[in-house]
PDB file of C-alpha atoms in Angstrom:
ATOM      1  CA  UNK K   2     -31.118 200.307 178.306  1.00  0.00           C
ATOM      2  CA  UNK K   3     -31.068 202.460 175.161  1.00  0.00           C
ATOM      3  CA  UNK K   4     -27.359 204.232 173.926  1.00  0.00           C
ATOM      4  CA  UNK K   5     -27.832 207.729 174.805  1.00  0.00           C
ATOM      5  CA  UNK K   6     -25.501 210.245 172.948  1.00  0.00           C
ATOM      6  CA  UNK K   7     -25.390 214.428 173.244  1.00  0.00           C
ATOM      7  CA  UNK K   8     -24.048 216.240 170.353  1.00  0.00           C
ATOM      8  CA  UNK K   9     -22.622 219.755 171.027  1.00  0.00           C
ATOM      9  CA  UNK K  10     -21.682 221.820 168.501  1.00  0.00           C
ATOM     10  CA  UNK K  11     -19.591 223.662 170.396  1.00  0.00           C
ATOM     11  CA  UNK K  12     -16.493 222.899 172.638  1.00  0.00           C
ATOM     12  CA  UNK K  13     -18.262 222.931 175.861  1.00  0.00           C
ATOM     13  CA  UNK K  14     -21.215 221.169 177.084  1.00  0.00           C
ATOM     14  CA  UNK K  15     -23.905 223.034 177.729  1.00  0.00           C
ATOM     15  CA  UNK K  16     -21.834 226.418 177.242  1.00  0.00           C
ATOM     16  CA  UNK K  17     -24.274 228.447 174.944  1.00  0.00           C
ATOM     17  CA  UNK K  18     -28.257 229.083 176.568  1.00  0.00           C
ATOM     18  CA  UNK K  19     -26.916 227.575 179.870  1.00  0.00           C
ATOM     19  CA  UNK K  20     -24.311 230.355 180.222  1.00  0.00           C
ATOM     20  CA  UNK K  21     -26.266 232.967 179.096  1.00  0.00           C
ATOM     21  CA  UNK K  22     -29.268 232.204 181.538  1.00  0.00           C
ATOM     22  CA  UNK K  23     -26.690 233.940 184.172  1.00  0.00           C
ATOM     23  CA  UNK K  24     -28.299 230.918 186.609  1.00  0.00           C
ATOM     24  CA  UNK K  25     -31.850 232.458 186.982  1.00  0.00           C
ATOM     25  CA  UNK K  26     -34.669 229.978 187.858  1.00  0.00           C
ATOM     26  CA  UNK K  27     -37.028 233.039 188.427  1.00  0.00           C
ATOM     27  CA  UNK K  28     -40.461 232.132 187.139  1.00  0.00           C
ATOM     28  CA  UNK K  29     -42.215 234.941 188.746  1.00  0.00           C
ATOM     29  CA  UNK K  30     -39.508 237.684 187.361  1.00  0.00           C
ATOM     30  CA  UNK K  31     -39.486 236.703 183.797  1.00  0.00           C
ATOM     31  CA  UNK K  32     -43.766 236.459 183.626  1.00  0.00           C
ATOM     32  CA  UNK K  33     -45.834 239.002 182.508  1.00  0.00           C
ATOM     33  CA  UNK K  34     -49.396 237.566 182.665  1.00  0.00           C
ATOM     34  CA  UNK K  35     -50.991 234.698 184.182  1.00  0.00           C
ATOM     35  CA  UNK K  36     -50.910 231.889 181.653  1.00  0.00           C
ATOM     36  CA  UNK K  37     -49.790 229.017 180.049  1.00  0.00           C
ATOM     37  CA  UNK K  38     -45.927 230.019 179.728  1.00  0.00           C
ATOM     38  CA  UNK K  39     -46.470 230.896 183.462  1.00  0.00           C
ATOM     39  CA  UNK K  40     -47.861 228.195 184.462  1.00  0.00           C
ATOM     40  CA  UNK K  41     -45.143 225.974 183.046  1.00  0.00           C
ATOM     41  CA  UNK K  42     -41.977 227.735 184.341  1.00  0.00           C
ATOM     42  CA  UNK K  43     -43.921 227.260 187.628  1.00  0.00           C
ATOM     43  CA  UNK K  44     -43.659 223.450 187.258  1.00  0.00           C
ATOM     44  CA  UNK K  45     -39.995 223.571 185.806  1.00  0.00           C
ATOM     45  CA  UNK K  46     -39.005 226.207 188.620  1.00  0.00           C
ATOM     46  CA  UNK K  47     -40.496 224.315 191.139  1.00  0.00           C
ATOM     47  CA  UNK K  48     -38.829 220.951 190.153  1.00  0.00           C
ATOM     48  CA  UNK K  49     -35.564 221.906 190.538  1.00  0.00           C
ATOM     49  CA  UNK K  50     -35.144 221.165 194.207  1.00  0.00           C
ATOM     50  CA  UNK K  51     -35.221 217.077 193.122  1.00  0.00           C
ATOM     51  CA  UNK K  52     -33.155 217.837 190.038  1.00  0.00           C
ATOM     52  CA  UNK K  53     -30.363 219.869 192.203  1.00  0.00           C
ATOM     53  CA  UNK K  54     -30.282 216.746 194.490  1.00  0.00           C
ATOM     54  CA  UNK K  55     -30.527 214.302 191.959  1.00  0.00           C
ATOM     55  CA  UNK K  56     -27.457 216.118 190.161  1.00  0.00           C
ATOM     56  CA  UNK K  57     -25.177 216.547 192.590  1.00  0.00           C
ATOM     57  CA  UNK K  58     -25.818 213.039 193.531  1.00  0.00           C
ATOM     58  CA  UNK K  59     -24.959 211.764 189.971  1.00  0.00           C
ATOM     59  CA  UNK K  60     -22.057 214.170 189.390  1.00  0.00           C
ATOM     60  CA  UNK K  61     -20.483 214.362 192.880  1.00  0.00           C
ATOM     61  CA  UNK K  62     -20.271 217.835 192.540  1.00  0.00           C
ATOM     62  CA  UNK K  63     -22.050 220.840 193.834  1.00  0.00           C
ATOM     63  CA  UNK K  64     -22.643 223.435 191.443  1.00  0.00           C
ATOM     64  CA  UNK K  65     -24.384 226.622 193.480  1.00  0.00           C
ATOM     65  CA  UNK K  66     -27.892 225.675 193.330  1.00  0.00           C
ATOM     66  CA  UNK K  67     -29.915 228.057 195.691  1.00  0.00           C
ATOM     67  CA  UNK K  68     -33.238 228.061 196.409  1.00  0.00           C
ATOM     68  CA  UNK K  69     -33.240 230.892 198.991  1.00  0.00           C
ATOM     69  CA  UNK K  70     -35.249 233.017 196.808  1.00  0.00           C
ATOM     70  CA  UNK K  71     -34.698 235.989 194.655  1.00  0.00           C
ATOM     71  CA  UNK K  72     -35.175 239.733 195.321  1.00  0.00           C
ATOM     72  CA  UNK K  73     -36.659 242.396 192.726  1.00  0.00           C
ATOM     73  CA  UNK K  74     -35.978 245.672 193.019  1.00  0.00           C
ATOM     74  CA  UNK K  75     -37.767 248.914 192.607  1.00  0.00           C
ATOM     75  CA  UNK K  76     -36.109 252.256 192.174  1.00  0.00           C
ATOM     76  CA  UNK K  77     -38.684 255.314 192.515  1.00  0.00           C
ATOM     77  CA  UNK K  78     -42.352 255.179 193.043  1.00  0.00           C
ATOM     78  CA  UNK K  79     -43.385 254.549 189.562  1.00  0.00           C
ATOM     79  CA  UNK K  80     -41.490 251.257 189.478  1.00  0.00           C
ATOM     80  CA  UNK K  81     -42.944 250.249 192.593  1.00  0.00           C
ATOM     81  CA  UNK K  82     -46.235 250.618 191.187  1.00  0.00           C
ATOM     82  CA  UNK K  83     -45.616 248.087 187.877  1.00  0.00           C
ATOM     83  CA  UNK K  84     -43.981 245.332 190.331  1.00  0.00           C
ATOM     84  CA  UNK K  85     -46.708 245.725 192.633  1.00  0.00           C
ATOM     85  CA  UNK K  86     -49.428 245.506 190.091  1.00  0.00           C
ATOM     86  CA  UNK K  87     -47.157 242.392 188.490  1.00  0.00           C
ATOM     87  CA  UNK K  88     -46.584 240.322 191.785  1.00  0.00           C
ATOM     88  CA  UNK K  89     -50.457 240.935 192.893  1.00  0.00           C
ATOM     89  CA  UNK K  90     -51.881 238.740 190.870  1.00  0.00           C
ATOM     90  CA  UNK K  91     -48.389 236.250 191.114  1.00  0.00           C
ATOM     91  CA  UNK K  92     -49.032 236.191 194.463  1.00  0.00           C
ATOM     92  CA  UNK K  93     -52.646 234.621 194.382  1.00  0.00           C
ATOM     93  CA  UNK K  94     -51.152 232.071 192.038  1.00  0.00           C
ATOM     94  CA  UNK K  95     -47.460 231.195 192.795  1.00  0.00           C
ATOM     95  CA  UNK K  96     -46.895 232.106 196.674  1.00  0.00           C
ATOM     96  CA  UNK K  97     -44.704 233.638 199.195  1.00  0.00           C
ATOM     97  CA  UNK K  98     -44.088 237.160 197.598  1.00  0.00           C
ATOM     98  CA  UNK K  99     -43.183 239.647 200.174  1.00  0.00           C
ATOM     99  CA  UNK K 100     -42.694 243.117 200.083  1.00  0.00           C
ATOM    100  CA  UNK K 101     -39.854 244.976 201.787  1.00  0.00           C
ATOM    101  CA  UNK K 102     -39.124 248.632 202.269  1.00  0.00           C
ATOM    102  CA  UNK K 103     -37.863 251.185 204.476  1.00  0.00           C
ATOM    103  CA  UNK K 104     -36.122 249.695 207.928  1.00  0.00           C
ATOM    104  CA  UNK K 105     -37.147 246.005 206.821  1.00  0.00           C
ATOM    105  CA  UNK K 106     -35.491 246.359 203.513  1.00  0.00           C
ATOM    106  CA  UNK K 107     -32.236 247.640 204.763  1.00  0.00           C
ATOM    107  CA  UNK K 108     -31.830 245.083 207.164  1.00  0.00           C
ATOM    108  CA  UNK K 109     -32.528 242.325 205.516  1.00  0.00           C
ATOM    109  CA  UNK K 110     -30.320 243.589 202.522  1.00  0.00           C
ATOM    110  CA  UNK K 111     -28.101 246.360 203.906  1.00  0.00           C
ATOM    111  CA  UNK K 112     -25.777 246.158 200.965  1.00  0.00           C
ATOM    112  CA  UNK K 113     -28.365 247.688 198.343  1.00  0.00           C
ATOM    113  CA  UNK K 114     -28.129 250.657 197.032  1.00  0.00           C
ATOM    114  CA  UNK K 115     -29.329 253.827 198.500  1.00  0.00           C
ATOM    115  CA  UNK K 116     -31.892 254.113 195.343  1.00  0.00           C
ATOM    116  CA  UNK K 117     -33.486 250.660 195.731  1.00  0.00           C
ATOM    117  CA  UNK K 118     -36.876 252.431 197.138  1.00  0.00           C
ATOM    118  CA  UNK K 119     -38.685 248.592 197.911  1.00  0.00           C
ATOM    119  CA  UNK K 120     -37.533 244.808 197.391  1.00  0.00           C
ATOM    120  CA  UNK K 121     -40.518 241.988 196.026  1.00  0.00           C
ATOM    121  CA  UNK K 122     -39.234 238.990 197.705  1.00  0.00           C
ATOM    122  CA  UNK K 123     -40.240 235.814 195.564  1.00  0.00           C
ATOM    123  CA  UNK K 124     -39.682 233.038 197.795  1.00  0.00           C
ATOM    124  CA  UNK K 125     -39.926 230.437 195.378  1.00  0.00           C
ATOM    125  CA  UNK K 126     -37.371 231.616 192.536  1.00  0.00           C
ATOM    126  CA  UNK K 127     -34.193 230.263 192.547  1.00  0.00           C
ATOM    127  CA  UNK K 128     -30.613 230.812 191.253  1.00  0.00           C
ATOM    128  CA  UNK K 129     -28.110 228.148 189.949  1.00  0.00           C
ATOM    129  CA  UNK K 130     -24.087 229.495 189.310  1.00  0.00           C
ATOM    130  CA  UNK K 131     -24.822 228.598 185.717  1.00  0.00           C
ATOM    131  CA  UNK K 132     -20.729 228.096 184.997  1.00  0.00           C
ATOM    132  CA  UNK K 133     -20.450 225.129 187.112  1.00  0.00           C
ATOM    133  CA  UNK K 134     -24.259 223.359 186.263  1.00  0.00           C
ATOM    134  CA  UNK K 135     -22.871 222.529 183.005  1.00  0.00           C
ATOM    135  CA  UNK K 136     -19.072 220.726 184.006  1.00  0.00           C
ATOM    136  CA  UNK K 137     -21.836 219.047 186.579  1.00  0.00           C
ATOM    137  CA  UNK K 138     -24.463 217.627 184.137  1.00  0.00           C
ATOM    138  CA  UNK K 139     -21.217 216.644 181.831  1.00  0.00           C
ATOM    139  CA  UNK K 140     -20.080 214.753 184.603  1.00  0.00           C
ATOM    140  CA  UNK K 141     -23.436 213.654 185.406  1.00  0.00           C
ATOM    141  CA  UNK K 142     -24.031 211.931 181.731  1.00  0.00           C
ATOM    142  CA  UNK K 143     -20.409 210.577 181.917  1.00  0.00           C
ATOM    143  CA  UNK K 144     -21.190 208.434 185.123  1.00  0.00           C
ATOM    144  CA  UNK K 145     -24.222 207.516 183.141  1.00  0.00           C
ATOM    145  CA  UNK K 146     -22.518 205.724 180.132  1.00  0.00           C
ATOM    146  CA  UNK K 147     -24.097 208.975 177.991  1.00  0.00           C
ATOM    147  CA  UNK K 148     -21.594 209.348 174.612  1.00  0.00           C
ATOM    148  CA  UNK K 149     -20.968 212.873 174.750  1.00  0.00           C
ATOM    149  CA  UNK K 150     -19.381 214.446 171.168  1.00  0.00           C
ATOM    150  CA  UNK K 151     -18.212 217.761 171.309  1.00  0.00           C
ATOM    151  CA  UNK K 152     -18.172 220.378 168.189  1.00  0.00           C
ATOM    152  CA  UNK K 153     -20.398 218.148 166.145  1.00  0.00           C
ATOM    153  CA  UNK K 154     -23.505 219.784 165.176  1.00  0.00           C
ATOM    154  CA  UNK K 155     -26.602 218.343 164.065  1.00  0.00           C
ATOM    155  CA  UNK K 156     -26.931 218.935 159.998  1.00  0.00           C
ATOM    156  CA  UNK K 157     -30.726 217.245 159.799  1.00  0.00           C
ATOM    157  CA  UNK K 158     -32.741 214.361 160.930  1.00  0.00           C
ATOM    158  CA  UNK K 159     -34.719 211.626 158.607  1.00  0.00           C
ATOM    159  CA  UNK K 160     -37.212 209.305 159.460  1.00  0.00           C
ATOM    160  CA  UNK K 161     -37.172 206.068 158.172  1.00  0.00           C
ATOM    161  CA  UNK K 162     -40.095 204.068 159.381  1.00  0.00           C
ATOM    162  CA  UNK K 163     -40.018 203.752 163.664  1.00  0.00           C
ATOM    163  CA  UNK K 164     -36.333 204.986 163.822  1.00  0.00           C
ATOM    164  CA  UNK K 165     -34.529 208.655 163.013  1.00  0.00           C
ATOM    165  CA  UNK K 166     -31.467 209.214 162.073  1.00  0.00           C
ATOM    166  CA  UNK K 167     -29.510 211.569 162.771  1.00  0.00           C
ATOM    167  CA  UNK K 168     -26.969 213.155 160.116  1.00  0.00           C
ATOM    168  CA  UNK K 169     -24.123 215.563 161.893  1.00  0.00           C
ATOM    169  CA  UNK K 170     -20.984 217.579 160.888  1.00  0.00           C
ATOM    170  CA  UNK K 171     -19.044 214.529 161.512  1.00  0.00           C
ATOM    171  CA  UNK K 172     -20.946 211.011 160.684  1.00  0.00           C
ATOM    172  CA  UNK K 173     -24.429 209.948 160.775  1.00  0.00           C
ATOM    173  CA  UNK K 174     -26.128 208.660 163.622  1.00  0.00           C
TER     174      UNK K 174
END
């Protein structure tokens, strides 16, 4: 029952880190050892099947969400090597990984380039056409009754006994 209101400081809603994520939900191809940071864009990645529904079921609109899975790609022997000694140990901890080469590779893929030399399959990543998630989660908080203020950033915050407030480039909250 609480107001709910989003500052943006710039002109579009959620135009800066969403945009520049280019839509990756890829857990496994961003980690570099198994821990804690691992471990948690496990639980985000792997919550985004409810969220996509959810979303497109408060925005009515679909926004590319696919959870198909995401290919990594090897070029030379050397490469193939460091991925395989990276999704090894994913494997054992995150799930369907599958490794593709030769025949298999080209015909699940045959529009890779001749110098992709394998493919690591991670089953569980995911993509999202980052461009249209934001104009849906906009859309989303509208429906809501979420006050949504463009090009107003957030100056500072205070604390005055259980409440914050919140001072911006345009008014305090």
């Amino acid at each position: 029952g609480a107001a709910v209101t989003v500052l943006e400081q710039g002109p579009r809603f959620a135009g800066e880190a969403t945009w520049s994520s280019a839509g990756m939900i890829g857990a496994q191809s961003k980690a570099l050892e198994d821990d804690a940071y691992f471990a948690a864009t496990l639980d985000s990645r792997d919550r985004w099947p409810a969220l996509a529904a959810d979303l497109a079921a408060a925005s009515g609109q679909t926004f590319g969400y696919h959870p198909e899975g995401c290919i990594h790609l090897a070029f030379g022997a050397s490469y193939e090597r460091r991925l395989e000694s990276k999704y090894l140990w994913q494997k054992r901890r995150a799930g369907a990984l599958t490794r593709y080469d030769g025949e298999a590779m080209r015909e699940r893929w045959p529009m890779l380039s001749p110098r992709v030399s394998c493919v690591f399959f991670a089953d569980g990543d995911q993509w999202v056409d980052n461009e249209r998630l934001g104009p849906a989660l906009e859309e989303a908080c509208r429906r809501a009754g979420v006050q949504l203020c463009a090009e107003e950033a957030v100056l500072g915050l205070e604390q005055t006994k259980a409440t914050w407030a919140v001072r911006t480039s345009k008014r305090s909250l």
